Short mmCIF file of C-alpha atoms in Angstrom, two decimals:
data_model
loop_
_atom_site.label_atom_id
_atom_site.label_comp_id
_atom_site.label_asym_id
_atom_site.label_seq_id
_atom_site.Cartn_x
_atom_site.Cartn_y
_atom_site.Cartn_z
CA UNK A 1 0.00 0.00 0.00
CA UNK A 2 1.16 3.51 -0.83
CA UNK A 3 1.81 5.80 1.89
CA UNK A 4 -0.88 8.15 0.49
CA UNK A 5 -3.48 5.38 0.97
CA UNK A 6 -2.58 4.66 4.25
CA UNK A 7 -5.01 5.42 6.69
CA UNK A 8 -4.56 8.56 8.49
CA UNK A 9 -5.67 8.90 12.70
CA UNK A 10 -4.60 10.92 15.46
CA UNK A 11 -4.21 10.53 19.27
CA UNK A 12 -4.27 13.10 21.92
CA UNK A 13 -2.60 12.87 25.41
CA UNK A 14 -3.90 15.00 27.81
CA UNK A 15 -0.99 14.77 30.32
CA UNK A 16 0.04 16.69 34.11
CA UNK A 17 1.98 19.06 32.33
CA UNK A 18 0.84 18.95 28.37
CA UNK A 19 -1.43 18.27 25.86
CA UNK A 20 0.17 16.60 23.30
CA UNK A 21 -1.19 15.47 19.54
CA UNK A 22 0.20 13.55 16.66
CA UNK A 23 -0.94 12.68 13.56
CA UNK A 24 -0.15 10.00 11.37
CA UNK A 25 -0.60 7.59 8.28
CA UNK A 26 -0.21 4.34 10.18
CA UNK A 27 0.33 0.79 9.98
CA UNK A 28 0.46 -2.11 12.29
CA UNK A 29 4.22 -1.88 12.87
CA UNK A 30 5.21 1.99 11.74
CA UNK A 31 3.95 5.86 11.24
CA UNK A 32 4.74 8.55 9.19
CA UNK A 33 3.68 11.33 11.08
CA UNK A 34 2.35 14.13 9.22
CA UNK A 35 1.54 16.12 12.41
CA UNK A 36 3.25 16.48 16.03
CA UNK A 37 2.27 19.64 18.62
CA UNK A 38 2.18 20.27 22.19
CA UNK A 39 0.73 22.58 24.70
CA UNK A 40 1.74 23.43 28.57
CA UNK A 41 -1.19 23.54 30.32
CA UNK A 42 0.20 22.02 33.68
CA UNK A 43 -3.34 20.67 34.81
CA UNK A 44 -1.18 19.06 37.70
CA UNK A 45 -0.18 22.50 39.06
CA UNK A 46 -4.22 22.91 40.25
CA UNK A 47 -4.39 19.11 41.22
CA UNK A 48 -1.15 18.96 43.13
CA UNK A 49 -2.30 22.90 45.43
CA UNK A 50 -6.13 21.67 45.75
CA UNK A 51 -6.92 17.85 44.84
CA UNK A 52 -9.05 19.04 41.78
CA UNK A 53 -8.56 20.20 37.81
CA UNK A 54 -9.30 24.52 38.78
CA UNK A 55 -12.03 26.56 36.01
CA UNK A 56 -9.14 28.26 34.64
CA UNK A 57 -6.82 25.02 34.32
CA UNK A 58 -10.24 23.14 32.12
CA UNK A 59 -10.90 26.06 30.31
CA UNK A 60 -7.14 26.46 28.91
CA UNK A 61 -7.20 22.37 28.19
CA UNK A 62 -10.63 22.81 26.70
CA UNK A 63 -9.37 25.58 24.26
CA UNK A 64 -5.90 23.66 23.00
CA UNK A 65 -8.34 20.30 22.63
CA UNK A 66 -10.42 22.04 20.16
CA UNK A 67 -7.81 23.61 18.20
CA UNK A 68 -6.16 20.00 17.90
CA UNK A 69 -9.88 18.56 16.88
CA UNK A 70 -9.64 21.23 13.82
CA UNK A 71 -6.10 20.15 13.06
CA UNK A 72 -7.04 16.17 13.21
CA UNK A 73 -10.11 17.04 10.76
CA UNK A 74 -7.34 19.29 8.42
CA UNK A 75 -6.15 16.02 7.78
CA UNK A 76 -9.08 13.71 7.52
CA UNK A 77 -7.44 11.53 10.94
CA UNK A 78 -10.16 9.27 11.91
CA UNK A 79 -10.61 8.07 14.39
CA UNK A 80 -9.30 10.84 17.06
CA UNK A 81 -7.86 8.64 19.97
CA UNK A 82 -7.99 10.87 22.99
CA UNK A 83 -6.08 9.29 26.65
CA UNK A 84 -5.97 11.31 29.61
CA UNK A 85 -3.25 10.37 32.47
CA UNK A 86 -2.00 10.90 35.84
CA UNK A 87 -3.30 14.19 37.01
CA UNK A 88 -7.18 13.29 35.40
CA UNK A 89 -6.89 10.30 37.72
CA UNK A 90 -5.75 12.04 40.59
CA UNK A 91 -8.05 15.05 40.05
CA UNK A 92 -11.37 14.58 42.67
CA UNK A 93 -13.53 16.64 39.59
CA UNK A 94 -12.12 14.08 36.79
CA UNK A 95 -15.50 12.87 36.09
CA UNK A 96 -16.53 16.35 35.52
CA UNK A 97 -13.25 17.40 33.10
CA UNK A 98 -14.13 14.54 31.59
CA UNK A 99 -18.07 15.18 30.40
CA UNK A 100 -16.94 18.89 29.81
CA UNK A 101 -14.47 18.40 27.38
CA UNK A 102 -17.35 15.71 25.63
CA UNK A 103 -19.83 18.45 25.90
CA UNK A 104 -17.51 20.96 24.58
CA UNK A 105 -15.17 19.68 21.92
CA UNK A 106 -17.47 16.21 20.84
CA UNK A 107 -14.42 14.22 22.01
CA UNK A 108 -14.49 11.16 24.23
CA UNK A 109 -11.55 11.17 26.06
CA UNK A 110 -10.36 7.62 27.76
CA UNK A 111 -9.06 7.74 31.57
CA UNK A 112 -6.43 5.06 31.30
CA UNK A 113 -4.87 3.26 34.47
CA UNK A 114 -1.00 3.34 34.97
CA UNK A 115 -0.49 0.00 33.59
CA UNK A 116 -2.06 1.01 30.29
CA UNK A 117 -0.48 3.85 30.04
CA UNK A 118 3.06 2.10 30.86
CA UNK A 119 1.98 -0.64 27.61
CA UNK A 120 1.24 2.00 25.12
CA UNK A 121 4.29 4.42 26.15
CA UNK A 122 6.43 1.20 25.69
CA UNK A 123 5.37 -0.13 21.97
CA UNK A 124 5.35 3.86 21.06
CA UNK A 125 8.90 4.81 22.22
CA UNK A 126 10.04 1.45 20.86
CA UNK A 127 8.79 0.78 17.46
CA UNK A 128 12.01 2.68 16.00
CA UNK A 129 14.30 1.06 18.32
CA UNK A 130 13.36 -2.47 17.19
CA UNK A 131 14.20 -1.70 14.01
CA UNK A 132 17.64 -0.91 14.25
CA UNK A 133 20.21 -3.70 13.89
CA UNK A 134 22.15 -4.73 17.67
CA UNK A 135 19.34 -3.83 19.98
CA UNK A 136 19.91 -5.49 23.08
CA UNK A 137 17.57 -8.25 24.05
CA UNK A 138 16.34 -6.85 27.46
CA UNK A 139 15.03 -3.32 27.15
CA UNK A 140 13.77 -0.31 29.57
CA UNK A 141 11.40 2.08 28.78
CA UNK A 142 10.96 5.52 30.95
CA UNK A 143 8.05 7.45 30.80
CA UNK A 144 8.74 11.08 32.45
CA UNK A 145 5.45 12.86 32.95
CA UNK A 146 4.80 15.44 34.70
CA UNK A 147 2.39 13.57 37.35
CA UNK A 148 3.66 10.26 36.94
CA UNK A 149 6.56 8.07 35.81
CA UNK A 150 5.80 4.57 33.91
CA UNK A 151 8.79 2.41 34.11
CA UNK A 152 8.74 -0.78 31.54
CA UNK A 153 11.00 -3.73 31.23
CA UNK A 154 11.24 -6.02 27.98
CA UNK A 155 12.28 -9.22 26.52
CA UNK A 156 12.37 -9.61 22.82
CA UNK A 157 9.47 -6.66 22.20
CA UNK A 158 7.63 -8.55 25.07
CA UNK A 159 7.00 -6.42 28.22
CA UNK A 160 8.06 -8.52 31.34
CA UNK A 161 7.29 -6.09 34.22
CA UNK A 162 6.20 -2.60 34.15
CA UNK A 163 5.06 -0.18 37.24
CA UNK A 164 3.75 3.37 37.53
CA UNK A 165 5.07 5.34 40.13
CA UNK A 166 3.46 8.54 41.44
CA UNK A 167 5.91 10.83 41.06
CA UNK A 168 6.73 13.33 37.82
CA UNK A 169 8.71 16.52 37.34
CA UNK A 170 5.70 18.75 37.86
CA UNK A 171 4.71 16.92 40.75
CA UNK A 172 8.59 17.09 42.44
CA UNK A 173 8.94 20.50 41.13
CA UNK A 174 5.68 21.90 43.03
CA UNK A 175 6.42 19.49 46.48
CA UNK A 176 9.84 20.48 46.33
CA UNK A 177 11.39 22.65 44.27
CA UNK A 178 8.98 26.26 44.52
CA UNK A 179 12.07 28.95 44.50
CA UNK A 180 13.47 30.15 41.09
CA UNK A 181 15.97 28.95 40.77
CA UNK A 182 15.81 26.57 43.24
CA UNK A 183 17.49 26.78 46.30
CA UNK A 184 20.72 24.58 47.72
CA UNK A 185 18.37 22.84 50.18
CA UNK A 186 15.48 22.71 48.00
CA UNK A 187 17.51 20.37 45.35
CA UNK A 188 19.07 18.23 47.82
CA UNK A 189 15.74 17.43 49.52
CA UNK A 190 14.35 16.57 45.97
CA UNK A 191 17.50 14.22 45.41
CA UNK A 192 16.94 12.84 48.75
CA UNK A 193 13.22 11.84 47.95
CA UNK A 194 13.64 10.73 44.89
CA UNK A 195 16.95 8.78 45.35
CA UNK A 196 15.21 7.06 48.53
CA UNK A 197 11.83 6.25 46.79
CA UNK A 198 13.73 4.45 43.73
CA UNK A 199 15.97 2.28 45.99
CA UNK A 200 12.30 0.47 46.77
CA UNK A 201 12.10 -0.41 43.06
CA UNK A 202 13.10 -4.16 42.92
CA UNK A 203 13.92 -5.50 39.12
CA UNK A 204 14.71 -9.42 38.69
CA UNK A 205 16.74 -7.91 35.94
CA UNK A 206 18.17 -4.36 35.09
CA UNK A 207 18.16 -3.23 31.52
CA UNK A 208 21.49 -2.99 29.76
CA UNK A 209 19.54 -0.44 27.99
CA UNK A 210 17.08 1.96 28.90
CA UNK A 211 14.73 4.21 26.49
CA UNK A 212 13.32 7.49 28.46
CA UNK A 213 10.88 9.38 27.06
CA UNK A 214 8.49 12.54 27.77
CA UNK A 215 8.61 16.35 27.79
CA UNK A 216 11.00 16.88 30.04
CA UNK A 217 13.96 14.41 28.57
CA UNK A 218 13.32 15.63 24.97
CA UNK A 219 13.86 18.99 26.58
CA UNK A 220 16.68 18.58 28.14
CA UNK A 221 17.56 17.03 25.24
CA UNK A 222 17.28 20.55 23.52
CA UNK A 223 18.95 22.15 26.30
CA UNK A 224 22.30 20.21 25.63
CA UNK A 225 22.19 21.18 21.54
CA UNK A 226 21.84 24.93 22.94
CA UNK A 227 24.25 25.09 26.06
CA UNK A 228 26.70 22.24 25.05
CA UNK A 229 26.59 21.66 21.01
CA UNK A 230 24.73 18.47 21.82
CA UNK A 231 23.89 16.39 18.68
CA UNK A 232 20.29 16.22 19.13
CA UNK A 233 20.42 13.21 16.76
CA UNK A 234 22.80 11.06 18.69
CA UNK A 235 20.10 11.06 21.23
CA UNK A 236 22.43 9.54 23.89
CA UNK A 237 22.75 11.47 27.44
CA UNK A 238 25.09 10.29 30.10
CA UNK A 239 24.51 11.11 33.97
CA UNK A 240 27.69 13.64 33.72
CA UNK A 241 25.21 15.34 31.00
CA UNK A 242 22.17 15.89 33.36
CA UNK A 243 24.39 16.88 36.33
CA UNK A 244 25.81 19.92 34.03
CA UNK A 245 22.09 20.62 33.03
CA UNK A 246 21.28 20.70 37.34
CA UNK A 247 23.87 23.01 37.75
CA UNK A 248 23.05 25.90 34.78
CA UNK A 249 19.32 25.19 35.80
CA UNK A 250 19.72 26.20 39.22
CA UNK A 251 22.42 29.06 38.84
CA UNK A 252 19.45 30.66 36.75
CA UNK A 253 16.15 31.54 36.45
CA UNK A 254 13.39 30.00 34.47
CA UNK A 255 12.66 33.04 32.34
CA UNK A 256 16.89 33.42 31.95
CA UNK A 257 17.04 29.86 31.19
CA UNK A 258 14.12 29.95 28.84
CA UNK A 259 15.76 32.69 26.27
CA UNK A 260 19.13 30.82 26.75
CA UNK A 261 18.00 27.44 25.92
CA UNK A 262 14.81 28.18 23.82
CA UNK A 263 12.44 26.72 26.38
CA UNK A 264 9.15 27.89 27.45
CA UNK A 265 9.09 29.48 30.93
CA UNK A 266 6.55 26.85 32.58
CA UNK A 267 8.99 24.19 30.90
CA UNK A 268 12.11 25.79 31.92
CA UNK A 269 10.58 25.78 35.78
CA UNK A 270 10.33 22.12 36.19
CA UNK A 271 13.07 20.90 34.65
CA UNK A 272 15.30 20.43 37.35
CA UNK A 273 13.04 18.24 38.95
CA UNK A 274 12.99 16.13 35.97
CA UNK A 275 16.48 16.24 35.31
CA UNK A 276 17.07 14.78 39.03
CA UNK A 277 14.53 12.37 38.00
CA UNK A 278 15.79 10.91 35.22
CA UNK A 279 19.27 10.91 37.31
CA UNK A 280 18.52 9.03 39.89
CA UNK A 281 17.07 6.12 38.12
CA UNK A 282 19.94 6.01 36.01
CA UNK A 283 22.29 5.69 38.99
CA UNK A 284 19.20 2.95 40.60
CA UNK A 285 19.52 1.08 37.26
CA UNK A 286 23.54 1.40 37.20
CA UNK A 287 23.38 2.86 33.92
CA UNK A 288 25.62 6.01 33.05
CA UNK A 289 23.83 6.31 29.96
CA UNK A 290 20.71 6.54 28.29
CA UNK A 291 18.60 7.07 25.07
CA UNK A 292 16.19 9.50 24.75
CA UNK A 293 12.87 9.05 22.42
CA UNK A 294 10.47 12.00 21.22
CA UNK A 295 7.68 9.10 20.65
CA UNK A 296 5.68 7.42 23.47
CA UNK A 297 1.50 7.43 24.75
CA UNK A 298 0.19 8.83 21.49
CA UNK A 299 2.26 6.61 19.05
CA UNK A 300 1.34 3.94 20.78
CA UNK A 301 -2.11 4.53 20.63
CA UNK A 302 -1.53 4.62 17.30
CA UNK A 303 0.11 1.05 16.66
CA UNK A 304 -2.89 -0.23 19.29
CA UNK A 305 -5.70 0.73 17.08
CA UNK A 306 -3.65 0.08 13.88
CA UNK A 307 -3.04 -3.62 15.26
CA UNK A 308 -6.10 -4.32 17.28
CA UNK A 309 -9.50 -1.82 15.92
CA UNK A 310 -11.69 -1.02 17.90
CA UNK A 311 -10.44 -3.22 20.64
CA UNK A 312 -7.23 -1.25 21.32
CA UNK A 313 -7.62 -0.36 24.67
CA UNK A 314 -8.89 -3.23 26.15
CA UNK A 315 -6.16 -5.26 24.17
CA UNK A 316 -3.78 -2.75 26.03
CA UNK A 317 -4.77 -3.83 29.21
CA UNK A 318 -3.63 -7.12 28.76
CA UNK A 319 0.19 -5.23 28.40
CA UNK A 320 0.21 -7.23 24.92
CA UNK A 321 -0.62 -5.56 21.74
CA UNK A 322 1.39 -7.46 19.70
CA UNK A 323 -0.60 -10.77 19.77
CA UNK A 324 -3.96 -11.49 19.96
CA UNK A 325 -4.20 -13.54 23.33
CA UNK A 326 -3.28 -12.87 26.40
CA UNK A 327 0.18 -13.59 27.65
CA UNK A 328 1.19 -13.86 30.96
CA UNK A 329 1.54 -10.71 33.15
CA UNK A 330 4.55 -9.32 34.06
CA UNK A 331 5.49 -9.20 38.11
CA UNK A 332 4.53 -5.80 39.89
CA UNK A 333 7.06 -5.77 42.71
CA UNK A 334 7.60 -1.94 43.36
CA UNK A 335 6.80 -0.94 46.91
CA UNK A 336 3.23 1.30 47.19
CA UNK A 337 3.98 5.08 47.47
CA UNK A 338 2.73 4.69 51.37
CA UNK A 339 5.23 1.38 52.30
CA UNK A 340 8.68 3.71 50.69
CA UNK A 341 6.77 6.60 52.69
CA UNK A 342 6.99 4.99 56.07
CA UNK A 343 10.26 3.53 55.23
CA UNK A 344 11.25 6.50 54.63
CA UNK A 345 10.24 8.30 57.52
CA UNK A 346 11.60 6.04 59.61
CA UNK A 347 14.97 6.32 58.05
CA UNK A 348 15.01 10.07 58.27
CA UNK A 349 13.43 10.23 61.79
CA UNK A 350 16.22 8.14 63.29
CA UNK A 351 18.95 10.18 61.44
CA UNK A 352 17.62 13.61 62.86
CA UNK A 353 17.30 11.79 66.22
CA UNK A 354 20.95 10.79 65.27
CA UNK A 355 22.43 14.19 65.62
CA UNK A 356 20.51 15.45 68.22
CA UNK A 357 22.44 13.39 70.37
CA UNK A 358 26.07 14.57 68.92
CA UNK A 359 24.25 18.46 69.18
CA UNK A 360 23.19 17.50 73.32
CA UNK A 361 26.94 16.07 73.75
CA UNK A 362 29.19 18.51 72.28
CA UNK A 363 27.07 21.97 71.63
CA UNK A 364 28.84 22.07 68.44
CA UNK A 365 27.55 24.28 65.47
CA UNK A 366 28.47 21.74 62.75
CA UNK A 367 26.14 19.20 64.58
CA UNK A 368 23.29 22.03 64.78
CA UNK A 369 23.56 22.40 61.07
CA UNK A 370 23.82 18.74 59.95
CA UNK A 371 20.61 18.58 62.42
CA UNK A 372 18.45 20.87 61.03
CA UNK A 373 19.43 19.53 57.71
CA UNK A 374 18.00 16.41 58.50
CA UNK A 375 14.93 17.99 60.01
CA UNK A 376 14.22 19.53 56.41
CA UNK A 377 14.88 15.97 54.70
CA UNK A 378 12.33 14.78 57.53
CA UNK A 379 9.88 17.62 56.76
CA UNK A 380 9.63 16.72 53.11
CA UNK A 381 9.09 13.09 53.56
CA UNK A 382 6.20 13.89 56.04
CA UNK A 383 4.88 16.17 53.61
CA UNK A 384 4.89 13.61 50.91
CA UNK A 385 3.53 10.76 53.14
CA UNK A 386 0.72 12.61 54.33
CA UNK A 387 -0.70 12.53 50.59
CA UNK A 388 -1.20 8.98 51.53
CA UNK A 389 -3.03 9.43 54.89
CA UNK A 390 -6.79 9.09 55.07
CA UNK A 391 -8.06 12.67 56.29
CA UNK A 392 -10.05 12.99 59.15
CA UNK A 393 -13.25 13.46 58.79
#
């Protein structure tokens, strides 16, 4: 068939920080994309300060959704696959985002579990990779959002484990990271929680090779070309890469950093938090470097349909889209956000107990310091952990 008369669709991801569109002529195992745009809307910023999706935040994702409907229908895409993610789940008025944007765009948008969204991330930031001659047998897949992270592992194309984990750029950057540029303490807290919370991932086998995708690598990505010569098309970053990107990131602004590295300002604010991110697994996983995708959610919506019709989604759910029964599921062995929260807080609670007794012993100022250090690492787990506490009612 002739790429002309391939069939053209389009899929939408309405994400914590962006909404996100491609279009494409597809088939079961590629895409020529014809169209690819994104908009920061940062619906997690209103989810993350009050539990819901704010007027302002669903009118602004209501307006690029529409504009994006008009651009699928410039280029006859049918159908218009639409997936919403982490901060829709998390949001309390989801169910309400959800019949607004029906009511006021016409399109049905999908709330998709973690696991789902892990499965189409993976066959979308893959499908290139497999193509390529020496691709190692066992690969990872990172999904950086800005609510969430999906982590995937593979054999052969053939997901083996996979695991969402509640914790994204925008997310770390709005718990931890509110100065600009952040502050000393501020990114060493954020390290702290992050490197912490990964060492409860448990893997029966790392990746030689791991794929990370979303707005925030591709970004950093750019930041590189601009602030090192980076060849964007090498796509390769190494962790001595991301710790140069920490340190310009946090000796500047986000609107100095934005007109130095082309970035938009709401971009350029949260990406040291996914640069420490993105870090820290690397250094959990052992690996000093990494590739870095521009595909993920929507292409793999894409390949779903194009494989599996009308079925896509439910076929997704199964974490296999490349056959049409059911394999067997991979093992889910990360620790719940609320097990690495009180493991957490019990690790930081006895070191702050830990140096009061040197700061009772010898009244010396270095113990004071290294104290209230540890208080601040304390604080910030208890502020994280209490997002997993019932409220009182």
């Amino acid at each position: 068939m002739r790429e002309q008369q391939l069939p053209v669709r389009a899929a939408i991801d309405i994400g914590s920080n962006t909404i996100h569109i491609v279009v494409a002529r597809c088939k079961p195992d590629d895409l020529d994309i014809i169209a690819d745009e994104v908009e920061m809307v940062r619906i997690g910023e209103s989810v993350t300060a009050s539990g819901e999706i704010s007027p302002q935040k669903r009118d602004a994702a209501i307006t690029v959704l529409r504009r994006y409907k008009k651009l699928a229908q410039q280029h006859h895409a049918d159908p218009v696959l639409v997936v919403a993610t982490e901060a829709i789940r998390q949001a309390s008025n989801s169910a309400e985002f959800l019949v607004a944007v029906k009511s006021e765009t016409g399109l049905d948008v999908q709330l998709i579990s973690g696991d789902v969204e892990a499965t189409l991330t993976f066959y979308g930031a893959t499908y290139e990779l497999y193509k390529e001659v020496g691709t190692p047998p066992v690969v990872g897949v990172m999904d950086l959002g800005g609510g969430s992270t999906e982590l995937v592992l593979a054999r052969q194309g053939k997901i083996t484990w996979k695991t969402s984990l509640p914790i994204g750029s925008g997310w770390l950057h709005d718990r931890y990271l509110p100065s600009n540029p952040p502050t000393y303490d501020e990114l060493e807290v954020a390290r702290t929680f992050v490197s912490t919370y990964v060492r409860g991932l448990r893997f029966k086998k790392r990746p030689p090779a791991l794929v990370v995708t979303g707005g925030s690598a591709n970004s950093l990505l750019a930041m590189m070309h601009y602030a090192f010569g980076f060849d964007i098309a090498r796509a390769r970053v190494t962790q001595r890469d991301l710790t140069r990107c920490e340190g310009l990131l946090s000796a500047l602004t986000a609107e100095e950093n934005s007109q130095r590295y082309h970035q938009p300002v709401s971009r350029a604010l949260i990406l040291p938090a996914g640069a420490i991110i993105i870090r820290e697994m690397m250094i959990r996983l052992r690996l000093d470097e990494i590739r870095v995708s521009p595909h993920g959610i929507r292409e793999g919506a894409l390949l779903a349909y194009e494989r599996q019709g009308e079925h896509w989604l439910e076929q997704a759910g199964t974490g296999d889209l490349k056959h049409s029964r059911q394999e067997e599921a991979g093992e889910h062995v990360a620790e719940t956000f609320a097990h690495s929260g009180r493991r957490m807080l019990h690790e930081r609670a006895q070191k702050m107990l830990d140096w009061r007794a040197e700061v009772l012993k010898d009244e010396d100022v270095e113990s004071v310091h290294k104290m209230r250090v540890a208080s601040r690492r304390l604080r910030a787990v208890l502020d994280a952990y209490e997002s997993c506490c019932d409220p009182k009612t």
